[in-house]
Amino acid sequence: DTEVTQTPKHLVMGMTNKKSLKCEQHMGHRAMYWYKQKAKKPPELMFVYSYEKLSINESVPSRFSPECPNSSLLNLHLHALQPEDSALYLCASSESIAGTQYFGPGTRLTVL
Amino acid sequence: GNSVTQMEGPVTLSEEAFLTINCTYTATGYPSLFWYVQYPGEGLQLLLKATKADDKGSNKGFEATYRKETTSFHLEKGSVQVSDSAVYFCALSDFQGGSEKLVFGKGTKLTVNP
């Protein structure tokens, strides 16, 4: 089973809202990732967690705040987003930092 | 740095036609190579991978061979179906700063007509 789940599937928020995206995997993977994908583009890496510690932050604005409460769960907290942040947000996981990445179905975010 | 170049498309084929999507890479060392597929409105699914030279990855009738001499990892399928319509991304693993990242090509949109 290589399933990564993400909730919600769709999210519409205003620029003053605070919301969170959730990602879960039960494969025992110890590395988890957040990507942002704009239309007709490849995914862009945002954050990498390894053993629940932030390993990579690709210079993402502070209005995006990741959290890894345990080895199965990854959150992305959103605050004061801009319309240009509208995109598909993808979560992925891998056995280790050097392993094959498996992606979830994504959360389609619209910022009004 | 490491990079991936793939044919941009879009590619339009009739059902049962032969498919090739070209992918070449630039890398130091020996990266692993991947093909991911993204169906409309969905996330990325791992289609196949190869971890060393001359390895052939295969899945669902798709194949790709890791060619070090030509730095290529072309995706092929002998007979496409309408259900293969999707965007295909070639990617390589890039180990930098103590972590491994995926470097993606720009993606190739495939449309298969009945």
PDB file of C-alpha atoms in Angstrom:
ATOM      1  CA  ASP A   1       0.000   0.000   0.000  1.00  0.00           C
ATOM      2  CA  THR A   2       1.521   3.299  -1.067  1.00  0.00           C
ATOM      3  CA  GLU A   3      -1.284   5.623  -0.067  1.00  0.00           C
ATOM      4  CA  VAL A   4      -0.859   9.193   1.016  1.00  0.00           C
ATOM      5  CA  THR A   5      -4.093  10.966   1.935  1.00  0.00           C
ATOM      6  CA  GLN A   6      -4.745  14.706   1.936  1.00  0.00           C
ATOM      7  CA  THR A   7      -7.617  16.761   3.293  1.00  0.00           C
ATOM      8  CA  PRO A   8      -9.451  18.776   2.299  1.00  0.00           C
ATOM      9  CA  LYS A   9      -9.672  18.055  -1.421  1.00  0.00           C
ATOM     10  CA  HIS A  10     -10.701  21.643  -2.165  1.00  0.00           C
ATOM     11  CA  LEU A  11     -10.327  24.811  -0.094  1.00  0.00           C
ATOM     12  CA  VAL A  12     -11.465  28.353  -0.763  1.00  0.00           C
ATOM     13  CA  MET A  13     -10.210  31.027   1.610  1.00  0.00           C
ATOM     14  CA  GLY A  14     -10.028  34.778   1.918  1.00  0.00           C
ATOM     15  CA  MET A  15      -6.788  36.678   2.362  1.00  0.00           C
ATOM     16  CA  THR A  16      -7.451  37.212   6.074  1.00  0.00           C
ATOM     17  CA  ASN A  17      -8.361  33.630   6.886  1.00  0.00           C
ATOM     18  CA  LYS A  18      -6.316  31.013   8.701  1.00  0.00           C
ATOM     19  CA  LYS A  19      -6.628  27.458   7.452  1.00  0.00           C
ATOM     20  CA  SER A  20      -4.667  24.207   7.542  1.00  0.00           C
ATOM     21  CA  LEU A  21      -3.957  21.433   5.064  1.00  0.00           C
ATOM     22  CA  LYS A  22      -3.495  17.925   6.362  1.00  0.00           C
ATOM     23  CA  CYS A  23      -1.470  15.007   4.998  1.00  0.00           C
ATOM     24  CA  GLU A  24      -1.326  11.494   6.392  1.00  0.00           C
ATOM     25  CA  GLN A  25       0.546   8.289   5.563  1.00  0.00           C
ATOM     26  CA  HIS A  26       0.646   4.941   7.326  1.00  0.00           C
ATOM     27  CA  MET A  27       3.491   3.329   5.431  1.00  0.00           C
ATOM     28  CA  GLY A  28       6.086   3.971   8.130  1.00  0.00           C
ATOM     29  CA  HIS A  29       7.817   6.523   5.936  1.00  0.00           C
ATOM     30  CA  ARG A  30      10.136   8.875   7.786  1.00  0.00           C
ATOM     31  CA  ALA A  31      10.406  11.658   5.201  1.00  0.00           C
ATOM     32  CA  MET A  32       7.476  13.870   4.186  1.00  0.00           C
ATOM     33  CA  TYR A  33       7.262  16.729   1.696  1.00  0.00           C
ATOM     34  CA  TRP A  34       5.089  19.666   0.679  1.00  0.00           C
ATOM     35  CA  TYR A  35       4.989  20.785  -2.940  1.00  0.00           C
ATOM     36  CA  LYS A  36       3.146  23.578  -4.721  1.00  0.00           C
ATOM     37  CA  GLN A  37       1.961  23.050  -8.281  1.00  0.00           C
ATOM     38  CA  LYS A  38       0.656  25.814 -10.519  1.00  0.00           C
ATOM     39  CA  ALA A  39      -1.372  24.986 -13.614  1.00  0.00           C
ATOM     40  CA  LYS A  40       0.622  23.383 -16.443  1.00  0.00           C
ATOM     41  CA  LYS A  41       3.823  23.397 -14.391  1.00  0.00           C
ATOM     42  CA  PRO A  42       5.762  20.707 -12.540  1.00  0.00           C
ATOM     43  CA  PRO A  43       5.576  20.582  -8.735  1.00  0.00           C
ATOM     44  CA  GLU A  44       7.868  22.922  -6.804  1.00  0.00           C
ATOM     45  CA  LEU A  45       9.337  21.741  -3.527  1.00  0.00           C
ATOM     46  CA  MET A  46       8.405  23.808  -0.464  1.00  0.00           C
ATOM     47  CA  PHE A  47       9.420  21.841   2.648  1.00  0.00           C
ATOM     48  CA  VAL A  48      11.008  18.529   3.598  1.00  0.00           C
ATOM     49  CA  TYR A  49      10.696  16.809   6.971  1.00  0.00           C
ATOM     50  CA  SER A  50      12.965  13.952   7.975  1.00  0.00           C
ATOM     51  CA  TYR A  51      12.255  12.081  11.196  1.00  0.00           C
ATOM     52  CA  GLU A  52       9.790  14.829  12.142  1.00  0.00           C
ATOM     53  CA  LYS A  53      12.410  17.562  11.860  1.00  0.00           C
ATOM     54  CA  LEU A  54      12.404  20.257   9.185  1.00  0.00           C
ATOM     55  CA  SER A  55      15.200  19.392   6.801  1.00  0.00           C
ATOM     56  CA  ILE A  56      14.608  21.758   3.884  1.00  0.00           C
ATOM     57  CA  ASN A  57      12.762  25.060   3.588  1.00  0.00           C
ATOM     58  CA  GLU A  58      12.960  26.293   0.010  1.00  0.00           C
ATOM     59  CA  SER A  59      12.740  29.971   0.998  1.00  0.00           C
ATOM     60  CA  VAL A  60       8.978  29.751   1.352  1.00  0.00           C
ATOM     61  CA  PRO A  61       7.188  32.895   2.666  1.00  0.00           C
ATOM     62  CA  SER A  62       6.309  32.797   6.358  1.00  0.00           C
ATOM     63  CA  ARG A  63       2.584  32.850   5.566  1.00  0.00           C
ATOM     64  CA  PHE A  64       3.100  29.106   4.976  1.00  0.00           C
ATOM     65  CA  SER A  65       3.964  27.291   8.203  1.00  0.00           C
ATOM     66  CA  PRO A  66       4.613  23.531   8.178  1.00  0.00           C
ATOM     67  CA  GLU A  67       4.212  21.240  11.139  1.00  0.00           C
ATOM     68  CA  CYS A  68       5.002  17.554  11.627  1.00  0.00           C
ATOM     69  CA  PRO A  69       3.294  16.448  14.882  1.00  0.00           C
ATOM     70  CA  ASN A  70       4.240  12.795  14.450  1.00  0.00           C
ATOM     71  CA  SER A  71       5.766  10.445  11.909  1.00  0.00           C
ATOM     72  CA  SER A  72       2.457   9.872  10.099  1.00  0.00           C
ATOM     73  CA  LEU A  73       1.105  13.381   9.915  1.00  0.00           C
ATOM     74  CA  LEU A  74       2.139  16.573   8.148  1.00  0.00           C
ATOM     75  CA  ASN A  75       0.251  19.855   8.298  1.00  0.00           C
ATOM     76  CA  LEU A  76       0.587  23.087   6.371  1.00  0.00           C
ATOM     77  CA  HIS A  77      -0.815  26.109   8.187  1.00  0.00           C
ATOM     78  CA  LEU A  78      -1.912  28.988   5.989  1.00  0.00           C
ATOM     79  CA  HIS A  79      -2.337  32.607   7.058  1.00  0.00           C
ATOM     80  CA  ALA A  80      -2.733  35.881   5.160  1.00  0.00           C
ATOM     81  CA  LEU A  81      -2.328  34.241   1.778  1.00  0.00           C
ATOM     82  CA  GLN A  82      -2.349  36.099  -1.528  1.00  0.00           C
ATOM     83  CA  PRO A  83      -4.371  35.248  -4.645  1.00  0.00           C
ATOM     84  CA  GLU A  84      -1.143  34.142  -6.354  1.00  0.00           C
ATOM     85  CA  ASP A  85      -0.872  31.369  -3.738  1.00  0.00           C
ATOM     86  CA  SER A  86      -3.812  29.635  -5.410  1.00  0.00           C
ATOM     87  CA  ALA A  87      -2.487  26.276  -6.595  1.00  0.00           C
ATOM     88  CA  LEU A  88      -2.587  22.519  -6.067  1.00  0.00           C
ATOM     89  CA  TYR A  89      -0.715  21.609  -2.885  1.00  0.00           C
ATOM     90  CA  LEU A  90       0.761  18.142  -2.951  1.00  0.00           C
ATOM     91  CA  CYS A  91       2.097  16.088  -0.095  1.00  0.00           C
ATOM     92  CA  ALA A  92       4.537  13.228  -0.613  1.00  0.00           C
ATOM     93  CA  SER A  93       6.335  10.718   1.563  1.00  0.00           C
ATOM     94  CA  SER A  94       9.297   8.356   1.229  1.00  0.00           C
ATOM     95  CA  GLU A  95      10.900   5.689   3.370  1.00  0.00           C
ATOM     96  CA  SER A  96      13.851   7.916   3.994  1.00  0.00           C
ATOM     97  CA  ILE A  97      15.263  11.194   2.721  1.00  0.00           C
ATOM     98  CA  ALA A  98      16.800   9.290  -0.218  1.00  0.00           C
ATOM     99  CA  GLY A  99      13.827   7.106  -1.066  1.00  0.00           C
ATOM    100  CA  THR A 100      11.220   7.042  -3.816  1.00  0.00           C
ATOM    101  CA  GLN A 101       8.545   9.661  -3.211  1.00  0.00           C
ATOM    102  CA  TYR A 102       4.841   8.767  -3.256  1.00  0.00           C
ATOM    103  CA  PHE A 103       2.361  11.581  -3.707  1.00  0.00           C
ATOM    104  CA  GLY A 104      -1.094  12.248  -2.350  1.00  0.00           C
ATOM    105  CA  PRO A 105      -4.022  13.480  -4.450  1.00  0.00           C
ATOM    106  CA  GLY A 106      -3.484  17.105  -3.486  1.00  0.00           C
ATOM    107  CA  THR A 107      -5.546  19.978  -2.089  1.00  0.00           C
ATOM    108  CA  ARG A 108      -6.769  22.498  -4.640  1.00  0.00           C
ATOM    109  CA  LEU A 109      -6.506  25.889  -2.902  1.00  0.00           C
ATOM    110  CA  THR A 110      -8.205  29.054  -4.118  1.00  0.00           C
ATOM    111  CA  VAL A 111      -7.410  32.359  -2.395  1.00  0.00           C
ATOM    112  CA  LEU A 112      -9.951  35.117  -3.005  1.00  0.00           C
TER     113      LEU A 112
ATOM    114  CA  GLY B   1      23.056  21.899 -11.285  1.00  0.00           C
ATOM    115  CA  ASN B   2      21.171  18.778 -12.273  1.00  0.00           C
ATOM    116  CA  SER B   3      18.355  19.174 -14.767  1.00  0.00           C
ATOM    117  CA  VAL B   4      15.810  17.274 -16.840  1.00  0.00           C
ATOM    118  CA  THR B   5      14.660  18.105 -20.348  1.00  0.00           C
ATOM    119  CA  GLN B   6      11.617  16.419 -21.815  1.00  0.00           C
ATOM    120  CA  MET B   7       9.679  16.971 -25.006  1.00  0.00           C
ATOM    121  CA  GLU B   8       7.011  19.508 -24.212  1.00  0.00           C
ATOM    122  CA  GLY B   9       4.183  18.378 -26.405  1.00  0.00           C
ATOM    123  CA  PRO B  10       1.285  18.348 -26.366  1.00  0.00           C
ATOM    124  CA  VAL B  11       1.244  14.910 -27.918  1.00  0.00           C
ATOM    125  CA  THR B  12      -1.945  13.669 -29.580  1.00  0.00           C
ATOM    126  CA  LEU B  13      -2.257  10.047 -30.665  1.00  0.00           C
ATOM    127  CA  SER B  14      -4.933   7.669 -31.804  1.00  0.00           C
ATOM    128  CA  GLU B  15      -5.772   4.628 -29.706  1.00  0.00           C
ATOM    129  CA  GLU B  16      -3.324   1.708 -30.223  1.00  0.00           C
ATOM    130  CA  ALA B  17      -0.585   4.004 -31.539  1.00  0.00           C
ATOM    131  CA  PHE B  18       3.019   3.730 -30.339  1.00  0.00           C
ATOM    132  CA  LEU B  19       4.131   6.300 -27.773  1.00  0.00           C
ATOM    133  CA  THR B  20       7.555   7.777 -27.150  1.00  0.00           C
ATOM    134  CA  ILE B  21       8.160  10.704 -24.811  1.00  0.00           C
ATOM    135  CA  ASN B  22      11.787  11.789 -24.828  1.00  0.00           C
ATOM    136  CA  CYS B  23      13.615  12.660 -21.605  1.00  0.00           C
ATOM    137  CA  THR B  24      17.274  13.586 -21.238  1.00  0.00           C
ATOM    138  CA  TYR B  25      19.074  14.630 -18.119  1.00  0.00           C
ATOM    139  CA  THR B  26      22.186  16.428 -16.894  1.00  0.00           C
ATOM    140  CA  ALA B  27      23.602  15.180 -13.634  1.00  0.00           C
ATOM    141  CA  THR B  28      26.757  14.706 -11.649  1.00  0.00           C
ATOM    142  CA  GLY B  29      26.964  11.286 -10.113  1.00  0.00           C
ATOM    143  CA  TYR B  30      24.385   8.559 -10.619  1.00  0.00           C
ATOM    144  CA  PRO B  31      20.876   9.767  -9.929  1.00  0.00           C
ATOM    145  CA  SER B  32      17.785   7.592  -9.853  1.00  0.00           C
ATOM    146  CA  LEU B  33      15.329   8.352 -12.660  1.00  0.00           C
ATOM    147  CA  PHE B  34      11.545   8.381 -12.513  1.00  0.00           C
ATOM    148  CA  TRP B  35       8.440   8.800 -14.607  1.00  0.00           C
ATOM    149  CA  TYR B  36       5.389  10.184 -12.814  1.00  0.00           C
ATOM    150  CA  VAL B  37       1.914  10.470 -14.341  1.00  0.00           C
ATOM    151  CA  GLN B  38      -0.758  13.012 -13.418  1.00  0.00           C
ATOM    152  CA  TYR B  39      -4.310  12.325 -14.537  1.00  0.00           C
ATOM    153  CA  PRO B  40      -6.668  15.316 -14.806  1.00  0.00           C
ATOM    154  CA  GLY B  41      -7.552  16.752 -11.408  1.00  0.00           C
ATOM    155  CA  GLU B  42      -5.329  14.326  -9.504  1.00  0.00           C
ATOM    156  CA  GLY B  43      -1.938  14.132  -7.799  1.00  0.00           C
ATOM    157  CA  LEU B  44       1.181  12.519  -9.189  1.00  0.00           C
ATOM    158  CA  GLN B  45       1.465   8.744  -9.396  1.00  0.00           C
ATOM    159  CA  LEU B  46       4.771   6.944  -9.696  1.00  0.00           C
ATOM    160  CA  LEU B  47       4.693   5.159 -13.049  1.00  0.00           C
ATOM    161  CA  LEU B  48       8.147   3.576 -13.094  1.00  0.00           C
ATOM    162  CA  LYS B  49      11.704   4.108 -11.953  1.00  0.00           C
ATOM    163  CA  ALA B  50      15.284   2.999 -12.572  1.00  0.00           C
ATOM    164  CA  THR B  51      18.138   3.347 -10.138  1.00  0.00           C
ATOM    165  CA  LYS B  52      21.233   2.509 -12.192  1.00  0.00           C
ATOM    166  CA  ALA B  53      22.543   2.406 -15.737  1.00  0.00           C
ATOM    167  CA  ASP B  54      20.883  -0.134 -18.064  1.00  0.00           C
ATOM    168  CA  ASP B  55      18.018  -0.719 -15.613  1.00  0.00           C
ATOM    169  CA  LYS B  56      14.632  -0.954 -17.297  1.00  0.00           C
ATOM    170  CA  GLY B  57      11.605   0.256 -15.403  1.00  0.00           C
ATOM    171  CA  SER B  58       8.202  -1.028 -16.495  1.00  0.00           C
ATOM    172  CA  ASN B  59       4.592  -0.741 -15.391  1.00  0.00           C
ATOM    173  CA  LYS B  60       1.148  -0.907 -17.047  1.00  0.00           C
ATOM    174  CA  GLY B  61       2.745  -1.499 -20.461  1.00  0.00           C
ATOM    175  CA  PHE B  62       5.051   1.510 -20.155  1.00  0.00           C
ATOM    176  CA  GLU B  63       8.827   1.066 -20.250  1.00  0.00           C
ATOM    177  CA  ALA B  64      11.913   3.240 -19.902  1.00  0.00           C
ATOM    178  CA  THR B  65      15.597   2.301 -19.887  1.00  0.00           C
ATOM    179  CA  TYR B  66      18.288   4.229 -18.002  1.00  0.00           C
ATOM    180  CA  ARG B  67      20.877   5.034 -20.696  1.00  0.00           C
ATOM    181  CA  LYS B  68      23.988   6.553 -19.183  1.00  0.00           C
ATOM    182  CA  GLU B  69      25.823   6.879 -22.500  1.00  0.00           C
ATOM    183  CA  THR B  70      23.073   9.084 -23.959  1.00  0.00           C
ATOM    184  CA  THR B  71      21.872  10.466 -20.576  1.00  0.00           C
ATOM    185  CA  SER B  72      18.333   9.517 -21.519  1.00  0.00           C
ATOM    186  CA  PHE B  73      15.278   7.855 -19.994  1.00  0.00           C
ATOM    187  CA  HIS B  74      12.695   7.834 -22.769  1.00  0.00           C
ATOM    188  CA  LEU B  75       9.184   6.599 -21.985  1.00  0.00           C
ATOM    189  CA  GLU B  76       7.587   4.130 -24.420  1.00  0.00           C
ATOM    190  CA  LYS B  77       4.363   2.216 -24.758  1.00  0.00           C
ATOM    191  CA  GLY B  78       3.499  -0.062 -27.621  1.00  0.00           C
ATOM    192  CA  SER B  79      -0.239   0.581 -27.776  1.00  0.00           C
ATOM    193  CA  VAL B  80      -1.806   3.530 -25.980  1.00  0.00           C
ATOM    194  CA  GLN B  81      -5.381   3.680 -24.692  1.00  0.00           C
ATOM    195  CA  VAL B  82      -7.735   6.595 -24.143  1.00  0.00           C
ATOM    196  CA  SER B  83      -7.232   6.068 -20.410  1.00  0.00           C
ATOM    197  CA  ASP B  84      -3.511   6.922 -20.802  1.00  0.00           C
ATOM    198  CA  SER B  85      -4.424  10.560 -21.456  1.00  0.00           C
ATOM    199  CA  ALA B  86      -2.544  12.481 -18.773  1.00  0.00           C
ATOM    200  CA  VAL B  87       0.517  14.632 -18.120  1.00  0.00           C
ATOM    201  CA  TYR B  88       3.787  12.710 -17.823  1.00  0.00           C
ATOM    202  CA  PHE B  89       6.731  14.059 -15.806  1.00  0.00           C
ATOM    203  CA  CYS B  90      10.290  12.789 -16.050  1.00  0.00           C
ATOM    204  CA  ALA B  91      12.325  13.371 -12.881  1.00  0.00           C
ATOM    205  CA  LEU B  92      15.675  12.630 -11.321  1.00  0.00           C
ATOM    206  CA  SER B  93      16.811  12.440  -7.728  1.00  0.00           C
ATOM    207  CA  ASP B  94      19.258  15.153  -6.766  1.00  0.00           C
ATOM    208  CA  PHE B  95      21.169  14.845  -3.514  1.00  0.00           C
ATOM    209  CA  GLN B  96      22.028  18.298  -2.230  1.00  0.00           C
ATOM    210  CA  GLY B  97      22.753  19.700   1.207  1.00  0.00           C
ATOM    211  CA  GLY B  98      22.172  16.397   2.954  1.00  0.00           C
ATOM    212  CA  SER B  99      18.751  15.826   1.417  1.00  0.00           C
ATOM    213  CA  GLU B 100      17.430  14.307  -1.757  1.00  0.00           C
ATOM    214  CA  LYS B 101      15.190  16.371  -4.000  1.00  0.00           C
ATOM    215  CA  LEU B 102      13.275  15.513  -7.139  1.00  0.00           C
ATOM    216  CA  VAL B 103      14.146  17.582 -10.191  1.00  0.00           C
ATOM    217  CA  PHE B 104      11.243  17.498 -12.651  1.00  0.00           C
ATOM    218  CA  GLY B 105      11.000  18.087 -16.351  1.00  0.00           C
ATOM    219  CA  LYS B 106       8.296  20.485 -17.531  1.00  0.00           C
ATOM    220  CA  GLY B 107       5.815  17.715 -18.265  1.00  0.00           C
ATOM    221  CA  THR B 108       4.313  16.347 -21.474  1.00  0.00           C
ATOM    222  CA  LYS B 109       0.578  16.315 -21.987  1.00  0.00           C
ATOM    223  CA  LEU B 110      -0.666  13.229 -23.823  1.00  0.00           C
ATOM    224  CA  THR B 111      -4.111  13.033 -25.367  1.00  0.00           C
ATOM    225  CA  VAL B 112      -5.267   9.731 -26.833  1.00  0.00           C
ATOM    226  CA  ASN B 113      -8.288   9.836 -29.115  1.00  0.00           C
ATOM    227  CA  PRO B 114     -10.593   6.848 -29.724  1.00  0.00           C
TER     228      PRO B 114
END
